[in-house]
Short mmCIF file of C-alpha atoms in Angstrom, two decimals:
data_model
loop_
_atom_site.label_atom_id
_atom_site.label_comp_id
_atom_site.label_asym_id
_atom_site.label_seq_id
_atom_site.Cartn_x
_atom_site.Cartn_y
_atom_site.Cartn_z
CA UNK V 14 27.59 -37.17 18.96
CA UNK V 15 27.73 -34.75 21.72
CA UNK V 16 31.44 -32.34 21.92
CA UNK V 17 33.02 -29.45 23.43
CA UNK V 18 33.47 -27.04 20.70
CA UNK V 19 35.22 -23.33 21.08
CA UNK V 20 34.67 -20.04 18.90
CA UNK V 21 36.29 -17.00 19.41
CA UNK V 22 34.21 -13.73 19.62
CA UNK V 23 36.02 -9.92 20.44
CA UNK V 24 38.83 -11.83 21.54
CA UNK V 25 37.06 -13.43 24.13
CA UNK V 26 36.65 -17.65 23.89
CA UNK V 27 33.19 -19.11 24.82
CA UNK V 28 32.97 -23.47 25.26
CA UNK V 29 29.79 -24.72 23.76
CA UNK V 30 28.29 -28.05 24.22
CA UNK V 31 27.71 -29.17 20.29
CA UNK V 32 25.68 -31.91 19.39
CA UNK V 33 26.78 -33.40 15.52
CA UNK V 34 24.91 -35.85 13.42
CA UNK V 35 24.58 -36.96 9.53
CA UNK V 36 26.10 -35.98 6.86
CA UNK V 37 25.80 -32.84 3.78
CA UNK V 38 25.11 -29.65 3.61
CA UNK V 39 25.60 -27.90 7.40
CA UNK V 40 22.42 -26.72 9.40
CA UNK V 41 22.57 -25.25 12.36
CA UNK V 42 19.74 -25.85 14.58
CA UNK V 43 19.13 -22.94 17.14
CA UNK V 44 16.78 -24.30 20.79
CA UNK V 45 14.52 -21.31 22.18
CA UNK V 46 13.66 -21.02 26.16
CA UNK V 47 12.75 -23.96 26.53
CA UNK V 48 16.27 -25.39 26.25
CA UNK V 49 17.78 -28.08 23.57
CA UNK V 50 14.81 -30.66 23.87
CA UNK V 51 12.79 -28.36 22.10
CA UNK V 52 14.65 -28.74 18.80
CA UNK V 53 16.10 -32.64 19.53
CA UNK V 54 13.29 -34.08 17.12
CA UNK V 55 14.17 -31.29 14.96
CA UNK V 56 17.65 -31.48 14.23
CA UNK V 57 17.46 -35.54 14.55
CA UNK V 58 14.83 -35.83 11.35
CA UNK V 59 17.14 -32.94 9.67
CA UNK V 60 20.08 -35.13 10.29
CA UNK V 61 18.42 -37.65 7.84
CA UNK V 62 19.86 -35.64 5.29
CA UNK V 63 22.23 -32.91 6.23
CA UNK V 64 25.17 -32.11 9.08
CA UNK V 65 23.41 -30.93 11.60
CA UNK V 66 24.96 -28.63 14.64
CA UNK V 67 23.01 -28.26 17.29
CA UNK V 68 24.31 -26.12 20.41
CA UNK V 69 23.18 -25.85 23.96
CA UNK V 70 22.88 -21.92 24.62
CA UNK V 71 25.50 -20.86 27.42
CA UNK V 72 23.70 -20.83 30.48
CA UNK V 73 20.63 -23.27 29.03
CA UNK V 74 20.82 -26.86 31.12
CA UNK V 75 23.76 -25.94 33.09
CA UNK V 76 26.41 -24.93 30.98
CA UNK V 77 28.36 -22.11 32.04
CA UNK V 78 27.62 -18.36 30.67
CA UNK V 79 30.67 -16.10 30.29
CA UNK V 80 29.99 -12.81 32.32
CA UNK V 81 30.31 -11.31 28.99
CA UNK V 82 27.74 -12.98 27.09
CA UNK V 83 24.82 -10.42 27.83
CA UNK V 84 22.87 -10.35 24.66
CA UNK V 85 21.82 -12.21 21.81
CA UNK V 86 23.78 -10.04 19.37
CA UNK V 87 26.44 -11.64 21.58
CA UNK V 88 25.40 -15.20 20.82
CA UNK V 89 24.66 -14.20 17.22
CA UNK V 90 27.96 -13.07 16.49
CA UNK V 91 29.76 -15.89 18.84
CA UNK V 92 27.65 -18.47 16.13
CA UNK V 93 28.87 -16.70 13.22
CA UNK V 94 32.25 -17.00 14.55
CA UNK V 95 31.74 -20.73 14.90
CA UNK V 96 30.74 -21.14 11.51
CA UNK V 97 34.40 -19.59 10.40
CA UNK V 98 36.45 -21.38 12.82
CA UNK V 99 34.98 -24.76 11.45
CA UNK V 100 34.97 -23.03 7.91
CA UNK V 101 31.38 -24.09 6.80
CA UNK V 102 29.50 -22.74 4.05
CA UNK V 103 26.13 -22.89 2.46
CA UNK V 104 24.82 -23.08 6.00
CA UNK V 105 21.27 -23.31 6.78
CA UNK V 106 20.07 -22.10 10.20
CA UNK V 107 17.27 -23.02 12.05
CA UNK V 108 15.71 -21.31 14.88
CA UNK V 109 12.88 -22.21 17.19
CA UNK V 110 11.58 -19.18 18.61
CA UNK V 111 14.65 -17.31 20.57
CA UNK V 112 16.84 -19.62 18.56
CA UNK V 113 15.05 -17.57 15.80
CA UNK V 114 16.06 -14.47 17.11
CA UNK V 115 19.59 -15.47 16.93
CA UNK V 116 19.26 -17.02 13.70
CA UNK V 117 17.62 -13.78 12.02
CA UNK V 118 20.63 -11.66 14.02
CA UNK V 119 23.25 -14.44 12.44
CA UNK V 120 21.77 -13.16 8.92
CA UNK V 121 21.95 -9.57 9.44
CA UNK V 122 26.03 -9.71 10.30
CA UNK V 123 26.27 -12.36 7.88
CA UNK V 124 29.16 -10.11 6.18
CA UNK V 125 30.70 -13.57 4.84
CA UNK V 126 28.03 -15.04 3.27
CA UNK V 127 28.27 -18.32 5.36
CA UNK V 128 24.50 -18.52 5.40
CA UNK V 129 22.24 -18.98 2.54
CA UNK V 130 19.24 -19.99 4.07
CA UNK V 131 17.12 -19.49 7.32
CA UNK V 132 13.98 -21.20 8.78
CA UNK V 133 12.32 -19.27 11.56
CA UNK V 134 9.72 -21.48 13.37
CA UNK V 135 7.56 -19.03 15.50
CA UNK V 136 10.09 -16.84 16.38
CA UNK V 137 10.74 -13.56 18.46
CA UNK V 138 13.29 -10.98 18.02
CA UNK V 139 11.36 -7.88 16.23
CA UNK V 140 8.37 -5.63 17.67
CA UNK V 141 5.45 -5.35 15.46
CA UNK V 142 3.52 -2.56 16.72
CA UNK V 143 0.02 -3.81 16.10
CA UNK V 144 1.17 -7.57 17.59
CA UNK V 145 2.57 -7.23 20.83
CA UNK V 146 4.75 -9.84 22.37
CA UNK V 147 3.23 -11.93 25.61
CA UNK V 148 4.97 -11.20 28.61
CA UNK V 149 6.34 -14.90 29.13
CA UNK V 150 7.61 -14.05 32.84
CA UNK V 151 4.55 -12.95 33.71
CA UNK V 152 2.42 -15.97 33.18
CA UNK V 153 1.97 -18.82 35.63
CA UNK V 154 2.38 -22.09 34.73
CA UNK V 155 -1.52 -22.80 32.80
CA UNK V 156 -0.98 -19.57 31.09
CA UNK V 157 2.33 -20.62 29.61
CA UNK V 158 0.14 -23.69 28.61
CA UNK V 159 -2.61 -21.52 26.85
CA UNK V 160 -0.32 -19.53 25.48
CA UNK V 161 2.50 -21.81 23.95
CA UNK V 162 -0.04 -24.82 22.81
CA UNK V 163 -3.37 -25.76 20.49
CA UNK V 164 -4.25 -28.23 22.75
CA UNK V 165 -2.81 -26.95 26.32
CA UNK V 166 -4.72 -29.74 28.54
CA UNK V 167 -2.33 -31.90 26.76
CA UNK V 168 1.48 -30.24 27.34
CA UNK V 169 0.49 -28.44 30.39
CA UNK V 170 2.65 -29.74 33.25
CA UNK V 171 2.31 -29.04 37.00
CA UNK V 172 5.34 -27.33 38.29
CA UNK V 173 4.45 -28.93 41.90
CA UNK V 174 4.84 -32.39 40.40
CA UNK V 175 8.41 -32.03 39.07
CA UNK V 176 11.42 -33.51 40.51
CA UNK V 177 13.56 -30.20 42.36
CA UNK V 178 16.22 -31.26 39.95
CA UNK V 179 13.81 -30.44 36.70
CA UNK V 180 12.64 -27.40 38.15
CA UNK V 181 16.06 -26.06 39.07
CA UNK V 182 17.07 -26.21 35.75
CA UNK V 183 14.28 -24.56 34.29
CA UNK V 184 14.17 -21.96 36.25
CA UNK V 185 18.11 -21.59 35.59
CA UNK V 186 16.86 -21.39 32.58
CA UNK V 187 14.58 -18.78 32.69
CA UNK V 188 17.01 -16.63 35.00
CA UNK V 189 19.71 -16.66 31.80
CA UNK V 190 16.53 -15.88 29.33
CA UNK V 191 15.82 -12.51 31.40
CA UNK V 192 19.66 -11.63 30.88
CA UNK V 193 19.69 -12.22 27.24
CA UNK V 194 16.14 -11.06 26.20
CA UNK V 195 14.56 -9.22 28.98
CA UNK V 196 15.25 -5.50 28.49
CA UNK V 197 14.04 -4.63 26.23
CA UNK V 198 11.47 -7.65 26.01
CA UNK V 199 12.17 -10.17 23.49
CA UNK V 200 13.31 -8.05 20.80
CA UNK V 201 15.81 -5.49 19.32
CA UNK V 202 13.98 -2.41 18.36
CA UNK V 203 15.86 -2.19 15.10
CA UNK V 204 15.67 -5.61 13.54
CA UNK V 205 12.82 -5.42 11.94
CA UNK V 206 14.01 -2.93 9.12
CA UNK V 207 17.29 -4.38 9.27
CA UNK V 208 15.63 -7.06 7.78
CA UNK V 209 15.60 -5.94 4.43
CA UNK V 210 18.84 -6.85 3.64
CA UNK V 211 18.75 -10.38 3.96
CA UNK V 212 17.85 -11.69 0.70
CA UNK V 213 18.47 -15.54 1.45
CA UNK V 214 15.53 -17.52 1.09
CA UNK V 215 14.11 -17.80 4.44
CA UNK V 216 10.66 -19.29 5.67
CA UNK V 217 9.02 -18.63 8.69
CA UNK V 218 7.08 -21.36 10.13
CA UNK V 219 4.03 -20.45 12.32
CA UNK V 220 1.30 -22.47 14.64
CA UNK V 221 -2.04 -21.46 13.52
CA UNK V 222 -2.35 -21.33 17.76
CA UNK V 223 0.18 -19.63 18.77
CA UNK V 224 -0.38 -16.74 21.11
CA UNK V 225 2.68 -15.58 22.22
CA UNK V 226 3.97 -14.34 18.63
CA UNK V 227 0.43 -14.55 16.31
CA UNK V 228 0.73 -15.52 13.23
CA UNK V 229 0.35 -11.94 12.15
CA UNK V 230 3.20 -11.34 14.28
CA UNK V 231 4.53 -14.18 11.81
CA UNK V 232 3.75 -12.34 8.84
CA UNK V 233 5.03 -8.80 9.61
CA UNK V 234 8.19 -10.74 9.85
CA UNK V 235 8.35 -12.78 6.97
CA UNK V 236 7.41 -9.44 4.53
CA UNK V 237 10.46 -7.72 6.15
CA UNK V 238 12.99 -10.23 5.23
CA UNK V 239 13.87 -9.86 1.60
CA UNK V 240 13.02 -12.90 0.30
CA UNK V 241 10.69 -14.17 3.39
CA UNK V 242 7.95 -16.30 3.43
CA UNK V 243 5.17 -17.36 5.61
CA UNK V 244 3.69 -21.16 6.42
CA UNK V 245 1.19 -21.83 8.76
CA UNK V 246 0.96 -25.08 10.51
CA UNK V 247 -2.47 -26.44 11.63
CA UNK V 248 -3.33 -27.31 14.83
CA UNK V 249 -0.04 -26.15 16.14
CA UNK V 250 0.93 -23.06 18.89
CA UNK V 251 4.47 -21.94 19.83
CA UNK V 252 6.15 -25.12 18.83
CA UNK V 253 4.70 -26.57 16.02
CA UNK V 254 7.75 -29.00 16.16
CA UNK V 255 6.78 -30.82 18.93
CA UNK V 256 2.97 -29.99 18.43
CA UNK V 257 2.46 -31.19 14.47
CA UNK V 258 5.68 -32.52 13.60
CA UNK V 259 5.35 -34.44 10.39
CA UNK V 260 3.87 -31.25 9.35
CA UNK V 261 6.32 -29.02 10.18
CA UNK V 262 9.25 -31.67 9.20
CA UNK V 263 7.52 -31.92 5.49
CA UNK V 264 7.16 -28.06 4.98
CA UNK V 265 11.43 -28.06 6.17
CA UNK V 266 11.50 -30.97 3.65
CA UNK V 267 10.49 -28.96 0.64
CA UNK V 268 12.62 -25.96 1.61
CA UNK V 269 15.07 -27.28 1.13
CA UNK V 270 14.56 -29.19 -1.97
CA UNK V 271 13.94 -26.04 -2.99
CA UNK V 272 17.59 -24.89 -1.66
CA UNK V 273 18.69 -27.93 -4.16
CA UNK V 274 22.24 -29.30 -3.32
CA UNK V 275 24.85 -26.79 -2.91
CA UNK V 276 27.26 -28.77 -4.89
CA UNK V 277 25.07 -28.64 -8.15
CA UNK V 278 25.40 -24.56 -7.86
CA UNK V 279 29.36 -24.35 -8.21
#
């Protein structure tokens, strides 16, 4: 079920297009770049089991961006505001990759205690000195491909053979990705040992392939969270999700068995 939902952040409203589904304990399921079809298999195999809330980023696939919303501490906050207005608790959040970002940001201002758990898969948001982030913007087409996939001969699609609707919108895209994340490049110099203070269980979920965030990148970010861990998925690159998903759906499965019900802790 697709809606119209509203949160109030700084006294400023925002509209978001929220997709719902299933039933139990919330999870919030947070697209990167690429826009919402990134995560759809995602949050539909979470939804098995659990609410799931899925939002289209303002801006993402033609929704509108207030002139306001120039950051993703914006959309972090604006998120955590959601999760009061609709009063949810024991919230899980899910991030692929800028959705990661926003998720990790979500647990740093997490002053409430609405979240108590986090799955990262492959995400940005912190610099690691000795890992540097790929300059997405930078890279044509076939080096997005190389870049984002194990097997790139297989995902890599020719920009010259897409409709001038599709490539509108990705480039639309793109243009709101630069506002949110592109100075200073995919990251917030002080994350990383902000970090520290989350001490929800939270796994990070990393393609073996992936070379625009390594899996070392992976790691320096799952030992800075205080109870972080890191999975690698086989055969996998920037989206493991799409790439290796009943792997990457089982290792979400066992989290949050692990999590156990959040009825049987009150």
């Amino acid at each position: 079920m697709t809606t119209n939902a509203s949160a109030m952040y700084a006294d400023l409203s925002l509209s978001l297009t929220l997709s719902e589904a299933g039933a139990g304990r919330p999870v919030l399921v947070l697209h990167g770049g690429g826009g919402p079809a990134t995560v759809a298999g995602l949050a539909q195999h979470i939804s098995r089991t659990a609410h799931t809330l899925n939002p289209v980023h303002p801006g993402w696939d033609g929704t509108r961006r207030p002139a306001w919303l120039t950051g993703i501490d914006d959309l972090a906050l604006a998120y955590l505001h959601l999760l009061r207005d609709r009063r949810l608790r024991d919230v899980l959040v899910v991030g692929s990759s800028l959705g990661g970002w926003i998720a990790a940001e979500m647990a740093v201002r997490d002053s409430a205690g609405s979240i108590t758990g986090l799955v990262l898969v492959d995400a940005v948001g912190v610099q690691v000195e000795t890992e540097p982030i790929t300059d997405f913007f930078a890279l044509d087409a076939r080096g997005v491909a190389e870049h984002s996939w194990h097997d790139p001969d297989r995902y890599y699609v020719d920009p010259a053979g897409l409709p001038a609707e599709e490539l509108a919108r990705r480039q639309a895209n793109m243009a709101t990705m630069r506002i949110l994340a592109g100075d200073p490049y995919m990251h917030d110099p002080t994350l990383l040992r902000r970090l520290g203070q989350v001490q929800v269980p939270s796994l990070l979920l990393w393609g073996e392939s992936d070379r625009i965030v390594t899996p070392a990148y992976g790691a320096a970010y799952a030992d800075a969270f205080g109870d972080g861990r890191l999975e690698v998925v086989p055969k996998a690159g920037h989206l493991p999700q799409i790439e290796q998903p009943e792997a990457t759906f089982a290792l979400i499965d066992a989290y949050l068995r692990e999590l156990g019900d959040p009825s049987d802790q009150q």
